[in-house]
Short mmCIF file of C-alpha atoms in Angstrom, two decimals:
data_model
loop_
_atom_site.label_atom_id
_atom_site.label_comp_id
_atom_site.label_asym_id
_atom_site.label_seq_id
_atom_site.Cartn_x
_atom_site.Cartn_y
_atom_site.Cartn_z
CA UNK A 992 -24.65 0.19 -39.30
CA UNK A 993 -23.39 3.76 -40.06
CA UNK A 994 -23.06 5.65 -43.29
CA UNK A 995 -22.08 9.01 -44.47
CA UNK A 996 -23.60 10.67 -47.61
CA UNK A 997 -21.62 13.72 -48.96
CA UNK A 998 -23.09 16.52 -51.01
CA UNK A 999 -22.66 20.16 -51.69
CA UNK A 1000 -25.66 22.47 -51.11
CA UNK A 1001 -26.33 25.24 -53.50
CA UNK A 1002 -25.34 27.83 -51.09
CA UNK A 1003 -21.88 26.45 -51.22
CA UNK A 1004 -21.85 24.42 -48.09
CA UNK A 1005 -20.73 20.81 -47.77
CA UNK A 1006 -23.24 18.43 -46.30
CA UNK A 1007 -22.21 15.45 -44.43
CA UNK A 1008 -25.40 13.32 -43.77
CA UNK A 1009 -24.67 10.81 -41.04
CA UNK A 1010 -27.21 7.93 -40.62
CA UNK A 1011 -27.67 4.75 -38.66
CA UNK A 1012 -25.79 3.81 -35.44
CA UNK A 1013 -22.73 5.65 -34.48
CA UNK A 1014 -21.08 3.04 -32.35
CA UNK A 1015 -17.39 2.12 -31.71
CA UNK A 1016 -17.77 -0.93 -33.71
CA UNK A 1017 -19.71 0.71 -36.73
CA UNK A 1018 -17.96 4.19 -37.34
CA UNK A 1019 -14.46 3.18 -38.57
CA UNK A 1020 -15.11 3.69 -42.29
CA UNK A 1021 -17.53 6.73 -41.64
CA UNK A 1022 -14.82 8.49 -39.82
CA UNK A 1023 -12.35 8.23 -42.63
CA UNK A 1024 -14.64 9.31 -45.14
CA UNK A 1025 -15.95 12.14 -43.36
CA UNK A 1026 -12.51 13.36 -42.55
CA UNK A 1027 -11.46 13.23 -46.25
CA UNK A 1028 -14.59 15.03 -47.29
CA UNK A 1029 -13.98 17.80 -45.03
CA UNK A 1030 -10.25 18.09 -46.17
CA UNK A 1031 -11.35 17.88 -49.87
CA UNK A 1032 -13.36 21.05 -49.56
CA UNK A 1033 -10.97 23.51 -47.53
CA UNK A 1034 -12.85 26.68 -48.76
CA UNK A 1035 -16.32 25.42 -47.98
CA UNK A 1036 -18.25 25.41 -44.75
CA UNK A 1037 -19.40 22.02 -43.62
CA UNK A 1038 -22.60 21.01 -41.99
CA UNK A 1039 -22.67 17.56 -40.38
CA UNK A 1040 -26.41 16.64 -40.65
CA UNK A 1041 -27.46 14.08 -37.97
CA UNK A 1042 -31.08 14.01 -38.47
CA UNK A 1043 -31.05 10.15 -39.47
CA UNK A 1044 -28.62 9.08 -36.66
CA UNK A 1045 -30.44 6.66 -34.47
CA UNK A 1046 -28.04 5.99 -31.89
CA UNK A 1047 -24.88 7.60 -30.56
CA UNK A 1048 -22.45 6.08 -28.05
CA UNK A 1049 -19.21 7.79 -26.70
CA UNK A 1050 -17.37 6.78 -29.93
CA UNK A 1051 -20.11 8.50 -31.97
CA UNK A 1052 -19.69 11.67 -29.96
CA UNK A 1053 -15.90 11.47 -30.28
CA UNK A 1054 -16.55 11.21 -34.11
CA UNK A 1055 -18.48 14.52 -34.06
CA UNK A 1056 -16.06 16.25 -31.69
CA UNK A 1057 -13.29 15.20 -34.21
CA UNK A 1058 -15.05 16.69 -37.13
CA UNK A 1059 -15.76 19.75 -35.52
CA UNK A 1060 -11.95 20.01 -34.54
CA UNK A 1061 -11.05 19.65 -38.41
CA UNK A 1062 -11.49 23.27 -38.88
CA UNK A 1063 -11.29 26.51 -36.81
CA UNK A 1064 -14.26 27.20 -34.54
CA UNK A 1065 -17.70 27.55 -36.37
CA UNK A 1066 -16.62 26.15 -39.64
CA UNK A 1067 -18.05 22.64 -39.01
CA UNK A 1068 -21.47 22.54 -37.54
CA UNK A 1069 -23.54 19.60 -36.38
CA UNK A 1070 -27.18 19.97 -37.17
CA UNK A 1071 -30.33 18.24 -36.21
CA UNK A 1072 -28.68 15.83 -33.63
CA UNK A 1073 -31.20 14.33 -31.45
CA UNK A 1074 -31.58 16.36 -28.09
CA UNK A 1075 -30.26 13.32 -25.98
CA UNK A 1076 -27.21 13.21 -28.07
CA UNK A 1077 -26.84 16.88 -28.40
CA UNK A 1078 -26.59 16.84 -24.54
CA UNK A 1079 -23.94 14.43 -24.62
CA UNK A 1080 -22.09 16.54 -27.23
CA UNK A 1081 -22.27 19.61 -25.15
CA UNK A 1082 -20.37 17.83 -22.34
CA UNK A 1083 -17.09 18.37 -24.15
CA UNK A 1084 -15.20 21.43 -24.99
CA UNK A 1085 -13.49 20.28 -28.30
CA UNK A 1086 -10.46 22.92 -27.63
CA UNK A 1087 -9.93 21.31 -24.31
CA UNK A 1088 -9.58 17.84 -25.60
CA UNK A 1089 -5.90 18.37 -27.01
CA UNK A 1090 -4.08 17.27 -23.88
CA UNK A 1091 -1.82 14.29 -23.80
CA UNK A 1092 -3.33 11.28 -22.20
CA UNK A 1093 -0.12 10.10 -20.62
CA UNK A 1094 1.92 13.37 -20.35
CA UNK A 1095 5.51 12.61 -19.24
CA UNK A 1096 6.26 13.29 -15.69
CA UNK A 1097 7.83 16.90 -15.20
CA UNK A 1098 11.38 16.72 -15.10
CA UNK A 1099 12.69 18.50 -12.06
CA UNK A 1100 16.09 20.35 -11.91
CA UNK A 1101 18.88 18.14 -10.59
CA UNK A 1102 19.11 20.42 -7.37
CA UNK A 1103 15.35 19.94 -6.69
CA UNK A 1104 15.56 16.22 -7.38
CA UNK A 1105 18.40 15.80 -4.85
CA UNK A 1106 16.40 17.86 -2.42
CA UNK A 1107 13.26 15.70 -2.88
CA UNK A 1108 15.35 12.61 -2.37
CA UNK A 1109 17.16 13.82 0.69
CA UNK A 1110 13.74 15.01 2.21
CA UNK A 1111 12.41 11.43 1.47
CA UNK A 1112 15.39 9.64 3.15
CA UNK A 1113 15.15 12.15 6.16
CA UNK A 1114 11.32 11.27 6.45
CA UNK A 1115 12.31 7.51 6.28
CA UNK A 1116 14.95 8.04 8.82
CA UNK A 1117 12.42 9.93 11.09
CA UNK A 1118 9.94 7.06 10.68
CA UNK A 1119 12.54 4.62 11.56
CA UNK A 1120 13.61 6.46 14.80
CA UNK A 1121 9.93 6.65 15.88
CA UNK A 1122 9.44 3.04 15.14
CA UNK A 1123 12.58 2.03 17.12
CA UNK A 1124 11.32 4.06 19.99
CA UNK A 1125 7.96 2.60 19.90
CA UNK A 1126 9.20 -0.88 19.49
CA UNK A 1127 11.79 -0.56 22.34
CA UNK A 1128 8.84 0.79 24.44
CA UNK A 1129 6.58 -2.17 23.68
CA UNK A 1130 9.44 -4.67 24.22
CA UNK A 1131 10.52 -3.23 27.55
CA UNK A 1132 6.66 -3.34 28.64
CA UNK A 1133 6.47 -6.98 27.31
CA UNK A 1134 9.37 -7.89 29.36
CA UNK A 1135 7.76 -6.28 32.51
CA UNK A 1136 4.50 -7.64 31.82
CA UNK A 1137 4.98 -11.01 29.93
CA UNK A 1138 1.20 -11.90 30.38
CA UNK A 1139 0.25 -9.21 27.95
CA UNK A 1140 2.38 -10.79 25.19
CA UNK A 1141 0.10 -12.72 22.89
CA UNK A 1142 2.07 -16.03 23.09
CA UNK A 1143 -0.27 -17.93 20.80
CA UNK A 1144 0.89 -15.59 18.04
CA UNK A 1145 4.61 -15.83 19.16
CA UNK A 1146 4.55 -19.70 18.82
CA UNK A 1147 2.78 -19.66 15.57
CA UNK A 1148 5.35 -17.18 14.08
CA UNK A 1149 8.02 -19.31 15.66
CA UNK A 1150 7.03 -22.37 13.90
CA UNK A 1151 6.97 -20.29 10.53
CA UNK A 1152 10.28 -18.50 11.19
CA UNK A 1153 12.07 -21.50 12.51
CA UNK A 1154 10.85 -24.90 11.87
CA UNK A 1155 9.79 -24.12 8.41
CA UNK A 1156 13.04 -22.57 7.59
CA UNK A 1157 14.98 -25.61 8.57
CA UNK A 1158 15.26 -27.30 5.29
CA UNK A 1159 16.35 -24.23 3.35
CA UNK A 1160 18.71 -23.31 6.06
CA UNK A 1161 20.25 -26.83 6.10
CA UNK A 1162 20.59 -26.94 2.51
CA UNK A 1163 22.49 -23.50 2.08
CA UNK A 1164 24.56 -24.15 5.04
CA UNK A 1165 25.67 -27.62 3.88
CA UNK A 1166 26.52 -26.28 0.40
CA UNK A 1167 28.35 -23.45 1.87
CA UNK A 1168 30.42 -25.90 3.94
CA UNK A 1169 31.19 -27.97 0.94
CA UNK A 1170 31.93 -25.26 -1.32
CA UNK A 1171 34.26 -23.29 1.18
CA UNK A 1172 35.94 -26.62 1.86
CA UNK A 1173 36.38 -27.61 -1.80
CA UNK A 1174 37.58 -24.19 -2.92
CA UNK A 1175 40.11 -23.83 -0.18
CA UNK A 1176 41.38 -27.29 -0.05
CA UNK A 1177 42.42 -27.45 -3.59
CA UNK A 1178 44.93 -24.62 -3.50
CA UNK A 1179 46.15 -25.64 0.12
CA UNK A 1180 46.82 -29.18 -1.05
CA UNK A 1181 49.89 -27.75 -3.07
CA UNK A 1182 51.38 -26.97 0.27
CA UNK A 1183 50.21 -30.13 2.11
CA UNK A 1184 48.09 -27.91 4.25
CA UNK A 1185 44.60 -29.32 3.67
CA UNK A 1186 44.30 -30.00 7.40
CA UNK A 1187 44.01 -26.25 7.99
CA UNK A 1188 40.80 -25.97 5.90
CA UNK A 1189 39.20 -27.24 8.93
CA UNK A 1190 40.30 -24.30 10.85
CA UNK A 1191 39.17 -21.87 7.96
CA UNK A 1192 35.74 -23.56 8.02
CA UNK A 1193 35.40 -23.58 11.77
CA UNK A 1194 36.37 -19.81 12.23
CA UNK A 1195 34.67 -18.47 9.14
CA UNK A 1196 31.44 -20.11 9.62
CA UNK A 1197 31.14 -19.72 13.27
CA UNK A 1198 32.27 -16.13 13.68
CA UNK A 1199 30.96 -14.85 10.34
CA UNK A 1200 29.12 -16.71 7.67
CA UNK A 1201 26.84 -18.97 9.89
CA UNK A 1202 25.10 -15.89 11.54
CA UNK A 1203 25.27 -13.66 8.21
CA UNK A 1204 23.81 -16.46 5.84
CA UNK A 1205 21.11 -17.45 8.27
CA UNK A 1206 20.19 -13.74 8.65
CA UNK A 1207 20.34 -13.06 4.99
CA UNK A 1208 17.92 -16.15 4.34
CA UNK A 1209 15.67 -15.05 7.16
CA UNK A 1210 15.59 -11.70 5.70
CA UNK A 1211 14.50 -12.89 2.37
CA UNK A 1212 12.05 -15.39 3.90
CA UNK A 1213 10.64 -14.01 7.25
CA UNK A 1214 11.34 -10.43 6.76
CA UNK A 1215 9.55 -10.32 3.55
CA UNK A 1216 6.80 -12.44 5.04
CA UNK A 1217 6.22 -10.15 7.89
CA UNK A 1218 6.23 -7.06 5.43
CA UNK A 1219 3.56 -8.82 3.20
CA UNK A 1220 1.47 -9.91 6.14
CA UNK A 1221 1.33 -6.50 7.73
CA UNK A 1222 1.25 -4.81 4.56
CA UNK A 1223 -1.85 -6.82 3.44
CA UNK A 1224 -3.31 -5.91 6.93
CA UNK A 1225 -2.64 -2.16 6.47
CA UNK A 1226 -4.21 -2.22 2.82
CA UNK A 1227 -7.32 -4.10 4.46
CA UNK A 1228 -7.71 -1.45 7.15
CA UNK A 1229 -6.86 -4.07 9.79
CA UNK A 1230 -4.34 -1.94 11.42
CA UNK A 1231 -6.79 0.88 11.30
CA UNK A 1232 -9.19 -1.42 13.06
CA UNK A 1233 -6.94 -2.36 15.61
CA UNK A 1234 -6.00 1.20 16.53
CA UNK A 1235 -9.75 2.16 16.74
CA UNK A 1236 -10.29 -0.76 19.04
CA UNK A 1237 -7.54 0.95 21.35
CA UNK A 1238 -5.03 -1.79 20.72
CA UNK A 1239 -1.50 -0.62 19.78
CA UNK A 1240 -0.44 -2.21 16.41
CA UNK A 1241 3.16 -2.28 17.59
CA UNK A 1242 2.18 -4.37 20.60
CA UNK A 1243 -0.25 -6.70 18.57
CA UNK A 1244 1.79 -7.02 15.41
CA UNK A 1245 5.57 -6.24 16.01
CA UNK A 1246 6.19 -7.59 19.45
CA UNK A 1247 5.32 -11.08 18.86
CA UNK A 1248 7.36 -11.19 15.53
CA UNK A 1249 10.44 -9.72 17.02
CA UNK A 1250 10.09 -12.09 20.09
CA UNK A 1251 9.78 -15.01 17.66
CA UNK A 1252 12.74 -13.77 15.50
CA UNK A 1253 14.80 -13.47 18.75
CA UNK A 1254 14.01 -16.92 19.63
CA UNK A 1255 14.42 -18.64 16.42
CA UNK A 1256 17.39 -16.74 14.66
CA UNK A 1257 20.09 -17.80 17.32
CA UNK A 1258 18.69 -21.54 17.10
CA UNK A 1259 18.73 -21.50 13.24
CA UNK A 1260 22.42 -19.90 13.37
CA UNK A 1261 23.49 -22.75 15.65
CA UNK A 1262 21.94 -25.39 13.28
CA UNK A 1263 23.62 -23.45 10.39
CA UNK A 1264 27.02 -23.63 11.91
CA UNK A 1265 26.70 -27.31 12.63
CA UNK A 1266 25.31 -28.22 9.07
CA UNK A 1267 28.14 -26.20 7.53
CA UNK A 1268 30.79 -27.94 9.53
CA UNK A 1269 29.33 -31.18 8.46
CA UNK A 1270 29.42 -30.39 4.91
CA UNK A 1271 33.05 -29.26 5.27
CA UNK A 1272 33.89 -32.42 7.23
CA UNK A 1273 32.39 -34.47 4.45
CA UNK A 1274 34.33 -32.73 1.73
CA UNK A 1275 37.55 -32.96 3.52
CA UNK A 1276 37.13 -36.94 3.76
CA UNK A 1277 37.63 -36.74 -0.03
CA UNK A 1278 41.02 -35.01 0.78
CA UNK A 1279 41.88 -37.99 3.13
CA UNK A 1280 41.12 -35.97 6.34
CA UNK A 1281 39.03 -38.08 8.58
CA UNK A 1282 35.97 -36.78 10.43
CA UNK A 1283 37.72 -37.18 13.97
CA UNK A 1284 40.74 -35.32 12.82
CA UNK A 1285 38.33 -32.47 11.40
CA UNK A 1286 36.64 -32.35 14.65
CA UNK A 1287 39.79 -32.30 16.69
CA UNK A 1288 41.32 -29.45 14.58
CA UNK A 1289 38.03 -27.31 14.80
CA UNK A 1290 38.09 -27.86 18.60
CA UNK A 1291 41.63 -26.72 18.79
CA UNK A 1292 41.22 -23.54 16.64
CA UNK A 1293 37.63 -22.24 17.70
CA UNK A 1294 37.25 -21.12 21.11
CA UNK A 1295 34.34 -20.03 23.22
CA UNK A 1296 34.69 -16.12 22.32
CA UNK A 1297 34.74 -17.16 18.52
CA UNK A 1298 31.40 -19.02 19.11
CA UNK A 1299 30.02 -16.18 21.09
CA UNK A 1300 31.31 -13.39 18.45
CA UNK A 1301 28.77 -15.08 16.00
CA UNK A 1302 26.01 -16.08 18.42
CA UNK A 1303 25.59 -12.56 20.06
CA UNK A 1304 25.42 -11.20 16.30
CA UNK A 1305 22.54 -13.37 15.58
CA UNK A 1306 20.37 -11.68 18.29
CA UNK A 1307 21.11 -8.32 16.75
CA UNK A 1308 20.36 -9.66 13.25
CA UNK A 1309 16.92 -11.16 14.40
CA UNK A 1310 15.90 -7.69 15.87
CA UNK A 1311 16.98 -6.09 12.62
CA UNK A 1312 15.05 -8.69 10.20
CA UNK A 1313 11.86 -8.59 12.14
CA UNK A 1314 11.98 -4.88 12.84
CA UNK A 1315 12.75 -3.80 9.30
CA UNK A 1316 10.01 -6.45 8.10
CA UNK A 1317 7.38 -4.91 10.35
CA UNK A 1318 8.18 -1.40 9.60
CA UNK A 1319 7.98 -1.80 5.94
CA UNK A 1320 4.62 -3.63 6.47
CA UNK A 1321 3.29 -0.76 8.37
CA UNK A 1322 4.54 1.79 5.90
CA UNK A 1323 2.49 0.02 3.14
CA UNK A 1324 0.53 2.56 1.08
CA UNK A 1325 -2.47 1.99 -1.14
CA UNK A 1326 -2.24 0.45 -4.70
CA UNK A 1327 -2.07 -2.91 -6.23
CA UNK A 1328 1.67 -3.01 -6.18
CA UNK A 1329 1.92 -1.82 -2.59
CA UNK A 1330 2.35 -5.12 -0.60
CA UNK A 1331 4.82 -6.41 -3.16
CA UNK A 1332 6.81 -3.07 -2.91
CA UNK A 1333 6.78 -3.55 0.92
CA UNK A 1334 8.13 -6.99 0.74
CA UNK A 1335 10.82 -5.77 -1.83
CA UNK A 1336 11.97 -2.96 0.43
CA UNK A 1337 12.06 -5.21 3.47
CA UNK A 1338 14.24 -7.74 1.77
CA UNK A 1339 16.55 -4.94 0.23
CA UNK A 1340 16.95 -2.57 3.33
CA UNK A 1341 17.20 -5.71 5.69
CA UNK A 1342 20.04 -7.09 3.80
CA UNK A 1343 21.84 -3.79 3.56
CA UNK A 1344 21.37 -3.23 7.12
CA UNK A 1345 22.66 -6.77 8.00
CA UNK A 1346 25.94 -6.34 6.16
CA UNK A 1347 26.42 -2.83 7.60
CA UNK A 1348 25.93 -3.93 10.81
CA UNK A 1349 28.07 -7.03 10.22
CA UNK A 1350 30.91 -4.53 9.35
CA UNK A 1351 30.30 -2.75 12.63
CA UNK A 1352 30.58 -5.81 14.41
CA UNK A 1353 33.79 -6.75 12.69
CA UNK A 1354 35.46 -3.35 13.51
CA UNK A 1355 34.16 -3.80 17.14
CA UNK A 1356 35.51 -7.22 17.58
CA UNK A 1357 38.84 -5.93 16.15
CA UNK A 1358 38.99 -3.00 18.64
CA UNK A 1359 37.92 -5.28 21.59
CA UNK A 1360 40.47 -8.11 20.43
CA UNK A 1361 37.84 -10.56 20.21
CA UNK B 805 -46.25 8.81 12.84
CA UNK B 806 -42.98 8.93 14.71
CA UNK B 807 -41.97 11.11 17.45
CA UNK B 808 -38.78 13.20 17.09
CA UNK B 809 -36.13 12.34 19.18
CA UNK B 810 -35.38 14.97 22.03
CA UNK B 811 -32.30 17.17 21.47
CA UNK B 812 -29.37 15.84 23.39
CA UNK B 813 -25.88 16.71 23.96
CA UNK B 814 -23.72 16.09 20.76
CA UNK B 815 -21.93 12.56 21.23
CA UNK B 816 -19.58 13.83 18.43
CA UNK B 817 -18.43 17.45 18.20
CA UNK B 818 -16.22 18.50 15.40
CA UNK B 819 -14.78 22.09 15.56
CA UNK B 820 -12.56 24.18 13.41
CA UNK B 821 -10.94 20.83 11.81
CA UNK B 822 -8.47 21.69 9.06
CA UNK B 823 -6.87 18.79 7.54
CA UNK B 824 -4.99 17.44 4.63
CA UNK B 825 -1.87 15.53 3.35
CA UNK B 826 1.46 17.54 3.24
CA UNK B 827 0.82 20.90 1.63
CA UNK B 828 -2.56 19.86 0.36
CA UNK B 829 -5.52 21.04 2.41
CA UNK B 830 -8.39 18.96 2.10
CA UNK B 831 -10.75 20.08 4.77
CA UNK B 832 -10.77 23.68 6.10
CA UNK B 833 -12.37 24.76 9.22
CA UNK B 834 -14.96 21.96 9.38
CA UNK B 835 -17.49 22.01 12.32
CA UNK B 836 -20.46 20.03 13.23
CA UNK B 837 -22.19 18.07 15.96
CA UNK B 838 -23.61 14.55 15.82
CA UNK B 839 -26.11 13.86 18.70
CA UNK B 840 -27.01 10.58 20.30
CA UNK B 841 -29.53 8.70 18.25
CA UNK B 842 -28.92 10.77 15.20
CA UNK B 843 -28.29 9.26 11.83
CA UNK B 844 -25.75 11.59 10.34
CA UNK B 845 -24.72 11.23 6.63
CA UNK B 846 -21.62 12.77 5.07
CA UNK B 847 -21.97 13.12 1.44
CA UNK B 848 -19.59 14.18 -1.21
CA UNK B 849 -17.74 13.46 -4.57
CA UNK B 850 -14.85 11.15 -5.12
CA UNK B 851 -11.70 12.81 -3.45
CA UNK B 852 -13.73 15.47 -1.59
CA UNK B 853 -12.46 14.18 1.85
CA UNK B 854 -15.13 11.89 3.43
CA UNK B 855 -12.80 9.14 4.39
CA UNK B 856 -10.16 11.76 5.59
CA UNK B 857 -12.82 13.38 7.89
CA UNK B 858 -14.02 9.95 9.27
CA UNK B 859 -10.38 8.95 9.98
CA UNK B 860 -9.76 12.27 11.82
CA UNK B 861 -13.14 11.81 13.62
CA UNK B 862 -11.75 8.31 14.98
CA UNK B 863 -8.29 9.56 15.77
CA UNK B 864 -6.49 7.73 12.93
CA UNK B 865 -5.01 10.88 11.53
CA UNK B 866 -3.78 14.02 13.38
CA UNK B 867 -5.35 17.16 12.19
CA UNK B 868 -3.57 20.44 11.31
CA UNK B 869 -5.78 22.37 13.69
CA UNK B 870 -9.05 21.91 15.35
CA UNK B 871 -10.70 19.34 17.82
CA UNK B 872 -12.82 16.40 17.56
CA UNK B 873 -14.86 15.58 20.91
CA UNK B 874 -16.33 12.06 21.44
CA UNK B 875 -18.86 12.12 24.27
CA UNK B 876 -17.08 15.39 25.55
CA UNK B 877 -13.45 14.15 25.40
CA UNK B 878 -11.06 15.47 22.78
CA UNK B 879 -9.68 12.47 21.05
CA UNK B 880 -6.99 14.50 19.29
CA UNK B 881 -5.55 15.63 22.57
CA UNK B 882 -5.94 12.51 24.44
CA UNK B 883 -3.05 10.02 25.00
CA UNK B 884 -2.16 6.67 26.43
CA UNK B 885 -5.02 5.22 28.42
CA UNK B 886 -7.31 8.20 28.14
CA UNK B 887 -7.30 7.81 24.27
CA UNK B 888 -7.75 4.18 24.49
CA UNK B 889 -10.72 4.72 26.81
CA UNK B 890 -12.19 7.00 24.14
CA UNK B 891 -11.41 4.72 21.39
CA UNK B 892 -13.37 1.95 23.06
CA UNK B 893 -16.47 3.96 22.75
CA UNK B 894 -16.32 4.00 18.95
CA UNK B 895 -17.24 1.13 16.71
CA UNK B 896 -16.24 1.38 13.08
CA UNK B 897 -17.55 -0.88 10.24
CA UNK B 898 -14.80 -0.51 7.53
CA UNK B 899 -15.34 -0.76 3.90
CA UNK B 900 -13.29 -3.92 3.75
CA UNK B 901 -14.76 -5.39 6.81
CA UNK B 902 -11.46 -5.19 8.53
CA UNK B 903 -11.76 -8.32 10.37
CA UNK B 904 -8.16 -10.01 10.85
CA UNK B 905 -7.63 -12.27 7.87
CA UNK B 906 -5.06 -14.14 9.85
CA UNK B 907 -7.58 -15.31 12.49
CA UNK B 908 -10.70 -17.42 12.39
CA UNK B 909 -13.97 -15.63 12.63
CA UNK B 910 -14.35 -16.82 16.27
CA UNK B 911 -10.90 -15.51 17.18
CA UNK B 912 -11.98 -12.13 15.66
CA UNK B 913 -14.94 -11.96 17.92
CA UNK B 914 -12.89 -13.23 20.89
CA UNK B 915 -10.20 -10.65 20.46
CA UNK B 916 -11.69 -7.50 21.83
CA UNK B 917 -13.37 -9.51 24.66
CA UNK B 918 -10.11 -10.96 25.74
CA UNK B 919 -8.32 -7.63 25.58
CA UNK B 920 -10.77 -5.53 27.45
CA UNK B 921 -13.01 -7.88 29.68
CA UNK B 922 -12.11 -10.13 32.71
CA UNK B 923 -14.58 -12.64 31.48
CA UNK B 924 -13.51 -16.20 31.49
CA UNK B 925 -12.50 -18.30 28.62
CA UNK B 926 -15.99 -20.32 28.59
CA UNK B 927 -17.96 -17.04 28.89
CA UNK B 928 -16.23 -15.49 26.00
CA UNK B 929 -16.79 -18.59 24.03
CA UNK B 930 -20.48 -18.37 24.78
CA UNK B 931 -20.74 -14.68 23.69
CA UNK B 932 -18.38 -15.49 20.55
CA UNK B 933 -20.88 -18.32 19.65
CA UNK B 934 -23.86 -16.02 19.97
CA UNK B 935 -22.37 -13.37 17.82
CA UNK B 936 -21.21 -16.10 15.04
CA UNK B 937 -24.80 -17.43 15.08
CA UNK B 938 -26.10 -14.00 14.40
CA UNK B 939 -23.68 -13.57 11.33
CA UNK B 940 -25.40 -16.55 9.88
CA UNK B 941 -23.48 -19.25 7.77
CA UNK B 942 -24.11 -18.14 4.27
CA UNK B 943 -22.33 -15.80 1.85
CA UNK B 944 -21.72 -12.36 3.36
CA UNK B 945 -21.04 -13.78 6.83
CA UNK B 946 -17.71 -11.95 6.91
CA UNK B 947 -19.25 -8.51 6.39
CA UNK B 948 -22.20 -9.21 8.67
CA UNK B 949 -19.82 -10.21 11.44
CA UNK B 950 -17.80 -6.96 10.96
CA UNK B 951 -20.82 -5.00 11.38
CA UNK B 952 -21.74 -7.01 14.70
CA UNK B 953 -18.38 -6.28 16.07
CA UNK B 954 -18.55 -2.78 15.22
CA UNK B 955 -21.81 -2.39 16.82
CA UNK B 956 -21.05 -4.31 20.10
#
């Protein structure tokens, strides 16, 4: 327990005699009482007599510092404190302790803020260009020297990117086909044009939605996984270890992932195209359009160039998803949230890039009349 | 009584190393030699630049100026195969072990052997089993294996 006895000496000084153990769990009442005693005697000098203090932890020292701070320098003195505790007390400059524990971040002027953001974007762009260069060089080297590719890693990643993604790709594609067919068939029925829903689904899925939705799913699934895996390796110094072993992290980590994505994304896109057509065909059965008629209609409207327009995009999407996932992983900084941030950035920037590149493809196909 | 080791040429030679992050200079004009067989300790408070110095010594970070020579070869100026040849002379035991979490312990041992030697799979397997047996089977095996790989 801790206690304080308050008295006034004959020379006019107020004496606060502290006793017992000054610990965080015992000083609550003592602290308030001591403060009130000092406040009640504004014209008296104060002596805090610590002769009977048996023990003093950090909280006890804080109490003494606070009592000293109650008046201007020199008006409150601590006396008879055990030398061990006195040493502790001397560690702190009472006047220097007034700073805010969590000061708000200094606000920059708007122009400076814009400059900092622009510089950050410029640095990110520089890193992306360097990464694209390194990755291209590594891929070209891998193509010229296939034996240097870590095929075991490639097949392992293929399984995770491709086979493990089949259920989610199937579900989303099927529902997309169903929804697209249902939403378009209802208004088109008013004109007796339900049969053209097959044309709509065939063209929309094979040219646009099949590759794009598959790529977005993979960006959320595999892109984030790549960023998290490589990010964790970065945090655990495994990437540093690779470098000090003389192994190129791009060849070791990025190349297998890009090759796996290049192999799997087009296959998943084909799978998504077929499943979405199946969903559309099943929905149109409820509008009295038989399966055979649906297939015949799709065959009539979708030609090889339509199919290739979507299929070619899936290769580019694969490189974007894997590349951005690996880049964000390699950019991972230190800290508890760093890996999560890397995965988030991989998904966000991956999806933005996919949509932008898809737009570029749309313009390109329009210009080329594909 | 131990006989002092004969003075040898420096195996690591740091000259005029100035390094930091952005505008912050953490190390300025640092220079020292580490000789073969010498145990060299770098002491300093938290944030004083010990890890930064080590990262520069093993070529993970480019310095603002200065040079680091490993066995007479400048690791900072070297590129490509020359750099890889220097790095192969270095063993690093990271604080976190830095073994590859996505691989088994055996694969961790096999990796550098597969990459840098023309040993057969059986020969590599034997070496891997020997190293794994050195690491023991109890707790701390992961860390011990990291040391074994760093020293090999």
